[in-house]
PDB file of C-alpha atoms in Angstrom:
ATOM      1  CA  MET A   1     183.379 196.777  16.517  1.00  0.00           C
ATOM      2  CA  ILE A   2     185.088 196.108  13.167  1.00  0.00           C
ATOM      3  CA  ARG A   3     186.385 200.135  13.061  1.00  0.00           C
ATOM      4  CA  ALA A   4     187.111 199.841  17.085  1.00  0.00           C
ATOM      5  CA  ALA A   5     189.185 196.234  16.326  1.00  0.00           C
ATOM      6  CA  LEU A   6     190.450 197.895  13.503  1.00  0.00           C
ATOM      7  CA  ALA A   7     192.284 200.915  15.649  1.00  0.00           C
ATOM      8  CA  LEU A   8     193.555 198.275  17.893  1.00  0.00           C
ATOM      9  CA  ILE A   9     195.999 197.416  15.539  1.00  0.00           C
ATOM     10  CA  VAL A  10     196.861 200.042  13.611  1.00  0.00           C
ATOM     11  CA  GLY A  11     199.756 201.615  14.170  1.00  0.00           C
ATOM     12  CA  ALA A  12     202.381 203.080  12.162  1.00  0.00           C
ATOM     13  CA  ILE A  13     202.373 200.900   9.137  1.00  0.00           C
ATOM     14  CA  PRO A  14     206.016 199.584   8.856  1.00  0.00           C
ATOM     15  CA  ALA A  15     207.840 201.661   5.832  1.00  0.00           C
ATOM     16  CA  ILE A  16     207.855 198.245   3.729  1.00  0.00           C
ATOM     17  CA  ALA A  17     206.539 194.950   5.067  1.00  0.00           C
ATOM     18  CA  GLN A  18     210.339 194.398   3.430  1.00  0.00           C
ATOM     19  CA  ALA A  19     211.358 191.922   6.864  1.00  0.00           C
ATOM     20  CA  GLN A  20     209.133 189.157   5.517  1.00  0.00           C
ATOM     21  CA  ALA A  21     210.871 189.016   1.808  1.00  0.00           C
ATOM     22  CA  TYR A  22     214.011 187.469   0.910  1.00  0.00           C
ATOM     23  CA  ARG A  23     214.211 190.291  -1.267  1.00  0.00           C
ATOM     24  CA  CYS A  24     211.607 192.845  -2.840  1.00  0.00           C
ATOM     25  CA  ALA A  25     212.324 195.854  -5.044  1.00  0.00           C
ATOM     26  CA  VAL A  26     209.355 197.997  -6.246  1.00  0.00           C
ATOM     27  CA  PRO A  27     209.155 199.199  -9.773  1.00  0.00           C
ATOM     28  CA  GLN A  28     209.439 203.211  -9.998  1.00  0.00           C
ATOM     29  CA  GLN A  29     206.377 202.390 -12.324  1.00  0.00           C
ATOM     30  CA  VAL A  30     203.652 201.509  -9.889  1.00  0.00           C
ATOM     31  CA  PRO A  31     200.987 199.109 -11.868  1.00  0.00           C
ATOM     32  CA  ARG A  32     197.444 200.453 -12.271  1.00  0.00           C
ATOM     33  CA  PRO A  33     194.834 197.783 -11.571  1.00  0.00           C
ATOM     34  CA  ARG A  34     191.074 197.113 -13.175  1.00  0.00           C
ATOM     35  CA  ALA A  35     188.371 198.116 -10.901  1.00  0.00           C
ATOM     36  CA  ASP A  36     186.867 194.511  -9.678  1.00  0.00           C
ATOM     37  CA  VAL A  37     183.626 194.434  -8.936  1.00  0.00           C
ATOM     38  CA  PRO A  38     180.659 192.011  -7.628  1.00  0.00           C
ATOM     39  CA  SER A  39     179.163 189.753 -10.147  1.00  0.00           C
ATOM     40  CA  ALA A  40     176.791 186.777 -10.167  1.00  0.00           C
ATOM     41  CA  SER A  41     179.247 184.216  -8.896  1.00  0.00           C
ATOM     42  CA  GLN A  42     180.592 186.429  -6.307  1.00  0.00           C
ATOM     43  CA  PRO A  43     177.712 189.121  -5.605  1.00  0.00           C
ATOM     44  CA  LYS A  44     177.703 191.813  -2.743  1.00  0.00           C
ATOM     45  CA  ARG A  45     177.011 190.280   0.949  1.00  0.00           C
ATOM     46  CA  VAL A  46     176.432 191.971   3.690  1.00  0.00           C
ATOM     47  CA  LEU A  47     176.655 189.920   6.677  1.00  0.00           C
ATOM     48  CA  PRO A  48     177.864 190.491  10.661  1.00  0.00           C
ATOM     49  CA  ILE A  49     181.390 189.411  11.052  1.00  0.00           C
ATOM     50  CA  GLY A  50     181.790 186.449  13.251  1.00  0.00           C
ATOM     51  CA  GLY A  51     186.128 186.942  13.227  1.00  0.00           C
ATOM     52  CA  TYR A  52     188.602 187.026  10.067  1.00  0.00           C
ATOM     53  CA  THR A  53     191.156 185.181   8.441  1.00  0.00           C
ATOM     54  CA  LEU A  54     194.456 186.356   7.751  1.00  0.00           C
ATOM     55  CA  ALA A  55     195.696 184.280   4.645  1.00  0.00           C
ATOM     56  CA  LEU A  56     199.130 183.451   3.569  1.00  0.00           C
ATOM     57  CA  THR A  57     200.506 182.214   0.121  1.00  0.00           C
ATOM     58  CA  TRP A  58     203.529 180.132  -0.192  1.00  0.00           C
ATOM     59  CA  ALA A  59     205.757 182.230  -2.858  1.00  0.00           C
ATOM     60  CA  ALA A  60     207.470 179.780  -4.441  1.00  0.00           C
ATOM     61  CA  GLN A  61     205.000 176.972  -4.991  1.00  0.00           C
ATOM     62  CA  PHE A  62     203.151 180.300  -6.611  1.00  0.00           C
ATOM     63  CA  CYS A  63     205.718 181.089  -8.420  1.00  0.00           C
ATOM     64  CA  HIS A  64     206.010 177.602  -9.797  1.00  0.00           C
ATOM     65  CA  GLU A  65     202.702 177.503 -11.095  1.00  0.00           C
ATOM     66  CA  ASN A  66     201.992 180.724 -12.265  1.00  0.00           C
ATOM     67  CA  GLY A  67     205.345 182.897 -12.300  1.00  0.00           C
ATOM     68  CA  ARG A  68     205.359 183.426 -15.853  1.00  0.00           C
ATOM     69  CA  GLU A  69     201.712 184.606 -15.994  1.00  0.00           C
ATOM     70  CA  ALA A  70     202.465 188.876 -16.415  1.00  0.00           C
ATOM     71  CA  GLY A  71     200.561 189.483 -13.281  1.00  0.00           C
ATOM     72  CA  ALA A  72     203.230 187.415 -11.563  1.00  0.00           C
ATOM     73  CA  ALA A  73     206.135 189.212 -12.992  1.00  0.00           C
ATOM     74  CA  LEU A  74     206.917 191.119  -9.738  1.00  0.00           C
ATOM     75  CA  GLU A  75     206.637 188.299  -7.075  1.00  0.00           C
ATOM     76  CA  CYS A  76     208.674 185.920  -9.507  1.00  0.00           C
ATOM     77  CA  GLY A  77     210.919 188.177 -11.522  1.00  0.00           C
ATOM     78  CA  ARG A  78     212.589 190.919 -11.392  1.00  0.00           C
ATOM     79  CA  GLY A  79     215.135 189.720  -9.008  1.00  0.00           C
ATOM     80  CA  ASN A  80     212.938 189.419  -6.465  1.00  0.00           C
ATOM     81  CA  ARG A  81     212.428 186.281  -4.191  1.00  0.00           C
ATOM     82  CA  PHE A  82     209.594 185.684  -1.022  1.00  0.00           C
ATOM     83  CA  GLY A  83     208.811 183.423   1.413  1.00  0.00           C
ATOM     84  CA  PHE A  84     204.934 183.813   2.833  1.00  0.00           C
ATOM     85  CA  THR A  85     203.424 186.543   1.247  1.00  0.00           C
ATOM     86  CA  LEU A  86     199.598 188.047   2.519  1.00  0.00           C
ATOM     87  CA  HIS A  87     197.039 187.185   0.326  1.00  0.00           C
ATOM     88  CA  GLY A  88     195.002 189.254   2.537  1.00  0.00           C
ATOM     89  CA  LEU A  89     192.887 189.965   5.565  1.00  0.00           C
ATOM     90  CA  TRP A  90     189.340 188.456   5.310  1.00  0.00           C
ATOM     91  CA  PRO A  91     186.048 188.859   7.202  1.00  0.00           C
ATOM     92  CA  ASP A  92     184.115 185.808   8.359  1.00  0.00           C
ATOM     93  CA  GLY A  93     180.553 185.285   8.996  1.00  0.00           C
ATOM     94  CA  GLU A  94     179.243 184.288  11.728  1.00  0.00           C
ATOM     95  CA  GLY A  95     178.191 181.028   9.872  1.00  0.00           C
ATOM     96  CA  ALA A  96     179.600 179.346   7.002  1.00  0.00           C
ATOM     97  CA  SER A  97     179.003 182.510   4.975  1.00  0.00           C
ATOM     98  CA  TRP A  98     180.836 185.548   4.803  1.00  0.00           C
ATOM     99  CA  PRO A  99     180.469 189.097   3.735  1.00  0.00           C
ATOM    100  CA  GLN A 100     181.720 190.491   0.844  1.00  0.00           C
ATOM    101  CA  TYR A 101     181.766 193.276  -1.760  1.00  0.00           C
ATOM    102  CA  CYS A 102     179.944 195.781   0.851  1.00  0.00           C
ATOM    103  CA  ARG A 103     180.221 198.495  -0.789  1.00  0.00           C
ATOM    104  CA  ALA A 104     181.203 200.322  -4.185  1.00  0.00           C
ATOM    105  CA  THR A 105     184.930 201.924  -4.200  1.00  0.00           C
ATOM    106  CA  GLY A 106     187.292 203.460  -6.687  1.00  0.00           C
ATOM    107  CA  ILE A 107     191.152 202.020  -7.720  1.00  0.00           C
ATOM    108  CA  VAL A 108     193.060 201.777  -4.187  1.00  0.00           C
ATOM    109  CA  PRO A 109     195.706 205.217  -4.683  1.00  0.00           C
ATOM    110  CA  PRO A 110     198.876 204.157  -5.638  1.00  0.00           C
ATOM    111  CA  ALA A 111     200.661 205.561  -2.973  1.00  0.00           C
ATOM    112  CA  VAL A 112     198.891 202.667  -0.790  1.00  0.00           C
ATOM    113  CA  ILE A 113     200.019 200.074  -3.062  1.00  0.00           C
ATOM    114  CA  ARG A 114     203.249 201.276  -3.233  1.00  0.00           C
ATOM    115  CA  ARG A 115     203.393 200.341   0.332  1.00  0.00           C
ATOM    116  CA  GLN A 116     201.946 197.551   0.162  1.00  0.00           C
ATOM    117  CA  LEU A 117     203.689 195.774  -3.102  1.00  0.00           C
ATOM    118  CA  CYS A 118     206.574 194.314  -0.575  1.00  0.00           C
ATOM    119  CA  ALA A 119     203.802 192.127   1.345  1.00  0.00           C
ATOM    120  CA  THR A 120     201.167 191.741  -1.270  1.00  0.00           C
ATOM    121  CA  PRO A 121     203.616 191.573  -4.735  1.00  0.00           C
ATOM    122  CA  SER A 122     200.867 192.287  -6.891  1.00  0.00           C
ATOM    123  CA  ALA A 123     198.754 195.476  -7.427  1.00  0.00           C
ATOM    124  CA  GLN A 124     195.417 193.664  -9.029  1.00  0.00           C
ATOM    125  CA  LEU A 125     195.413 191.552  -6.130  1.00  0.00           C
ATOM    126  CA  ILE A 126     195.584 194.466  -3.452  1.00  0.00           C
ATOM    127  CA  GLN A 127     192.493 195.642  -5.241  1.00  0.00           C
ATOM    128  CA  HIS A 128     190.639 192.602  -4.933  1.00  0.00           C
ATOM    129  CA  GLU A 129     191.650 192.413  -1.820  1.00  0.00           C
ATOM    130  CA  TRP A 130     190.069 195.696  -0.417  1.00  0.00           C
ATOM    131  CA  ALA A 131     187.401 195.305  -2.810  1.00  0.00           C
ATOM    132  CA  LYS A 132     186.077 192.340  -1.682  1.00  0.00           C
ATOM    133  CA  HIS A 133     186.647 191.939   1.694  1.00  0.00           C
ATOM    134  CA  GLY A 134     188.429 195.612   3.036  1.00  0.00           C
ATOM    135  CA  THR A 135     185.328 197.122   2.192  1.00  0.00           C
ATOM    136  CA  CYS A 136     183.323 194.858   4.878  1.00  0.00           C
ATOM    137  CA  MET A 137     186.183 195.887   7.442  1.00  0.00           C
ATOM    138  CA  SER A 138     187.159 199.737   7.612  1.00  0.00           C
ATOM    139  CA  ALA A 139     186.294 202.920   5.784  1.00  0.00           C
ATOM    140  CA  THR A 140     189.622 202.996   3.790  1.00  0.00           C
ATOM    141  CA  PRO A 141     192.210 201.550   1.983  1.00  0.00           C
ATOM    142  CA  GLU A 142     194.833 203.001   4.326  1.00  0.00           C
ATOM    143  CA  ALA A 143     193.233 201.456   7.370  1.00  0.00           C
ATOM    144  CA  TYR A 144     192.346 198.689   5.912  1.00  0.00           C
ATOM    145  CA  PHE A 145     195.736 197.441   4.852  1.00  0.00           C
ATOM    146  CA  ALA A 146     197.692 199.121   7.768  1.00  0.00           C
ATOM    147  CA  ALA A 147     195.964 196.468   9.739  1.00  0.00           C
ATOM    148  CA  ALA A 148     196.589 193.565   7.666  1.00  0.00           C
ATOM    149  CA  THR A 149     199.834 194.376   7.231  1.00  0.00           C
ATOM    150  CA  ARG A 150     201.065 194.586  10.790  1.00  0.00           C
ATOM    151  CA  LEU A 151     199.706 191.187  11.495  1.00  0.00           C
ATOM    152  CA  TYR A 152     201.510 189.879   8.559  1.00  0.00           C
ATOM    153  CA  GLY A 153     204.511 191.739   9.947  1.00  0.00           C
ATOM    154  CA  ASP A 154     204.597 190.821  13.342  1.00  0.00           C
ATOM    155  CA  LEU A 155     204.585 186.592  12.019  1.00  0.00           C
ATOM    156  CA  ARG A 156     207.955 184.880  11.879  1.00  0.00           C
ATOM    157  CA  TYR A 157     208.530 181.305  10.133  1.00  0.00           C
ATOM    158  CA  PRO A 158     210.277 177.928  10.758  1.00  0.00           C
ATOM    159  CA  ASP A 159     212.840 177.266   8.699  1.00  0.00           C
ATOM    160  CA  MET A 160     210.638 176.363   5.027  1.00  0.00           C
ATOM    161  CA  GLY A 161     213.765 174.802   3.913  1.00  0.00           C
ATOM    162  CA  ALA A 162     214.527 172.092   6.413  1.00  0.00           C
ATOM    163  CA  LEU A 163     210.707 171.558   6.324  1.00  0.00           C
ATOM    164  CA  SER A 164     210.440 170.733   2.936  1.00  0.00           C
ATOM    165  CA  ARG A 165     213.369 168.356   3.240  1.00  0.00           C
ATOM    166  CA  ARG A 166     211.739 166.558   6.134  1.00  0.00           C
ATOM    167  CA  ARG A 167     210.161 163.110   5.080  1.00  0.00           C
ATOM    168  CA  ALA A 168     206.869 161.965   5.984  1.00  0.00           C
ATOM    169  CA  LEU A 169     205.528 165.630   6.384  1.00  0.00           C
ATOM    170  CA  THR A 170     201.770 166.161   7.071  1.00  0.00           C
ATOM    171  CA  ALA A 171     200.051 169.123   7.293  1.00  0.00           C
ATOM    172  CA  GLY A 172     200.008 168.884  11.219  1.00  0.00           C
ATOM    173  CA  ASP A 173     203.925 169.517  11.274  1.00  0.00           C
ATOM    174  CA  VAL A 174     203.290 172.774   9.165  1.00  0.00           C
ATOM    175  CA  ALA A 175     201.360 173.693  11.510  1.00  0.00           C
ATOM    176  CA  ARG A 176     203.220 172.903  14.762  1.00  0.00           C
ATOM    177  CA  ALA A 177     206.464 174.473  13.369  1.00  0.00           C
ATOM    178  CA  LEU A 178     204.518 177.623  12.795  1.00  0.00           C
ATOM    179  CA  ALA A 179     203.089 178.045  16.262  1.00  0.00           C
ATOM    180  CA  ALA A 180     206.304 177.357  17.892  1.00  0.00           C
ATOM    181  CA  ALA A 181     207.392 180.193  15.861  1.00  0.00           C
ATOM    182  CA  ASN A 182     205.027 182.517  17.409  1.00  0.00           C
ATOM    183  CA  PRO A 183     204.272 182.422  21.217  1.00  0.00           C
ATOM    184  CA  GLY A 184     200.753 182.537  22.077  1.00  0.00           C
ATOM    185  CA  ILE A 185     199.432 181.003  18.127  1.00  0.00           C
ATOM    186  CA  ALA A 186     198.331 176.875  18.328  1.00  0.00           C
ATOM    187  CA  PRO A 187     198.005 175.132  15.738  1.00  0.00           C
ATOM    188  CA  GLY A 188     194.326 174.737  15.924  1.00  0.00           C
ATOM    189  CA  MET A 189     194.241 178.107  14.864  1.00  0.00           C
ATOM    190  CA  MET A 190     195.387 177.723  11.702  1.00  0.00           C
ATOM    191  CA  ARG A 191     194.232 175.864   8.260  1.00  0.00           C
ATOM    192  CA  ILE A 192     196.903 174.341   5.937  1.00  0.00           C
ATOM    193  CA  THR A 193     195.773 173.902   2.426  1.00  0.00           C
ATOM    194  CA  ALA A 194     197.162 172.265  -0.718  1.00  0.00           C
ATOM    195  CA  ASN A 195     197.268 171.410  -4.582  1.00  0.00           C
ATOM    196  CA  ARG A 196     195.590 168.585  -6.077  1.00  0.00           C
ATOM    197  CA  GLN A 197     198.930 167.247  -5.432  1.00  0.00           C
ATOM    198  CA  GLY A 198     199.780 167.662  -2.588  1.00  0.00           C
ATOM    199  CA  TRP A 199     201.941 170.688  -2.296  1.00  0.00           C
ATOM    200  CA  LEU A 200     201.385 173.206   0.351  1.00  0.00           C
ATOM    201  CA  GLU A 201     199.499 176.403  -0.962  1.00  0.00           C
ATOM    202  CA  GLU A 202     198.189 178.966   2.070  1.00  0.00           C
ATOM    203  CA  VAL A 203     198.559 178.985   5.756  1.00  0.00           C
ATOM    204  CA  TRP A 204     194.959 180.976   6.861  1.00  0.00           C
ATOM    205  CA  LEU A 205     195.172 181.865  10.238  1.00  0.00           C
ATOM    206  CA  CYS A 206     191.771 182.621  12.671  1.00  0.00           C
ATOM    207  CA  LEU A 207     191.303 185.717  14.486  1.00  0.00           C
ATOM    208  CA  ASP A 208     188.539 186.389  16.866  1.00  0.00           C
ATOM    209  CA  LYS A 209     186.463 190.124  16.352  1.00  0.00           C
ATOM    210  CA  ARG A 210     189.478 192.082  18.373  1.00  0.00           C
ATOM    211  CA  LEU A 211     191.718 190.586  15.736  1.00  0.00           C
ATOM    212  CA  ARG A 212     193.025 188.221  18.055  1.00  0.00           C
ATOM    213  CA  TYR A 213     194.205 184.541  17.283  1.00  0.00           C
ATOM    214  CA  ALA A 214     191.355 182.371  17.977  1.00  0.00           C
ATOM    215  CA  THR A 215     190.857 178.476  17.477  1.00  0.00           C
ATOM    216  CA  CYS A 216     189.615 177.926  13.595  1.00  0.00           C
ATOM    217  CA  PRO A 217     185.452 177.134  13.940  1.00  0.00           C
ATOM    218  CA  ALA A 218     184.971 173.716  12.950  1.00  0.00           C
ATOM    219  CA  HIS A 219     183.168 174.908   9.553  1.00  0.00           C
ATOM    220  CA  GLN A 220     186.376 176.023   8.986  1.00  0.00           C
ATOM    221  CA  ARG A 221     189.111 173.549   9.000  1.00  0.00           C
ATOM    222  CA  GLY A 222     191.360 173.380   6.299  1.00  0.00           C
ATOM    223  CA  LEU A 223     193.397 169.520   5.714  1.00  0.00           C
ATOM    224  CA  ALA A 224     193.454 167.157   8.538  1.00  0.00           C
ATOM    225  CA  VAL A 225     196.482 167.128  10.768  1.00  0.00           C
ATOM    226  CA  ASP A 226     197.414 163.941   9.379  1.00  0.00           C
ATOM    227  CA  THR A 227     197.320 164.758   5.565  1.00  0.00           C
ATOM    228  CA  PRO A 228     200.758 164.288   3.668  1.00  0.00           C
ATOM    229  CA  ILE A 229     201.840 167.508   2.594  1.00  0.00           C
ATOM    230  CA  LYS A 230     205.204 168.853  -0.107  1.00  0.00           C
ATOM    231  CA  VAL A 231     206.989 172.260   0.354  1.00  0.00           C
ATOM    232  CA  TRP A 232     208.755 173.132  -3.390  1.00  0.00           C
ATOM    233  CA  ARG A 233     211.249 175.299  -2.448  1.00  0.00           C
ATOM    234  CA  GLY A 234     212.452 175.517  -6.216  1.00  0.00           C
ATOM    235  CA  GLY A 235     212.024 177.973  -9.419  1.00  0.00           C
ATOM    236  CA  LEU A 236     209.263 178.285 -12.234  1.00  0.00           C
ATOM    237  CA  ARG A 237     207.537 175.614 -13.292  1.00  0.00           C
ATOM    238  CA  ARG A 238     209.769 175.009 -17.046  1.00  0.00           C
TER     239      ARG A 238
END
């Protein structure tokens, strides 16, 4: 069932998921990530899959908070500029728990990392997403990232600059704006997350077992629709 669902959506991988980036240049030397393995706090967990989550990160906020870290150089430096980046495609469980680190794996091949960097601009995050989530969904990292990138590349976004200037912006406003830009996706099919200061961090979109957008389960709700939220559009934290 899992592989059949992936097969429905995996076609030719976009040459670069660059359509979603304002500006993205991949370095000649692709970084080699460290192995990512289960731990006491993040154990191996093989469970039935009840659906999926497509997680997107608002890059401006990420870079504001993390832009001076070495691992953020591609996303936040080098003249690159991103809007929403692809955090990952995650399998959800049939209840409140989810499968993760389903089998041991090696390092993601450099060619796969290179193709993925303009969607997920961190080699270490690419390794993490494959090890923690992809191993529960697909036989190969190529198939896993093809499915994730295809979903990501099909999304469209509202004018986030205009949204950031709105007074009394709420999480529900952000969800409605994203839904309006994507026919077939409703506000109830996504979860909006923010940091403790109320700045937008991520958007999580819910999918069913066939990777079709679906209403989020009650236990997976994000911010309440009337929660005030702000959208960062500046640069790095100084």
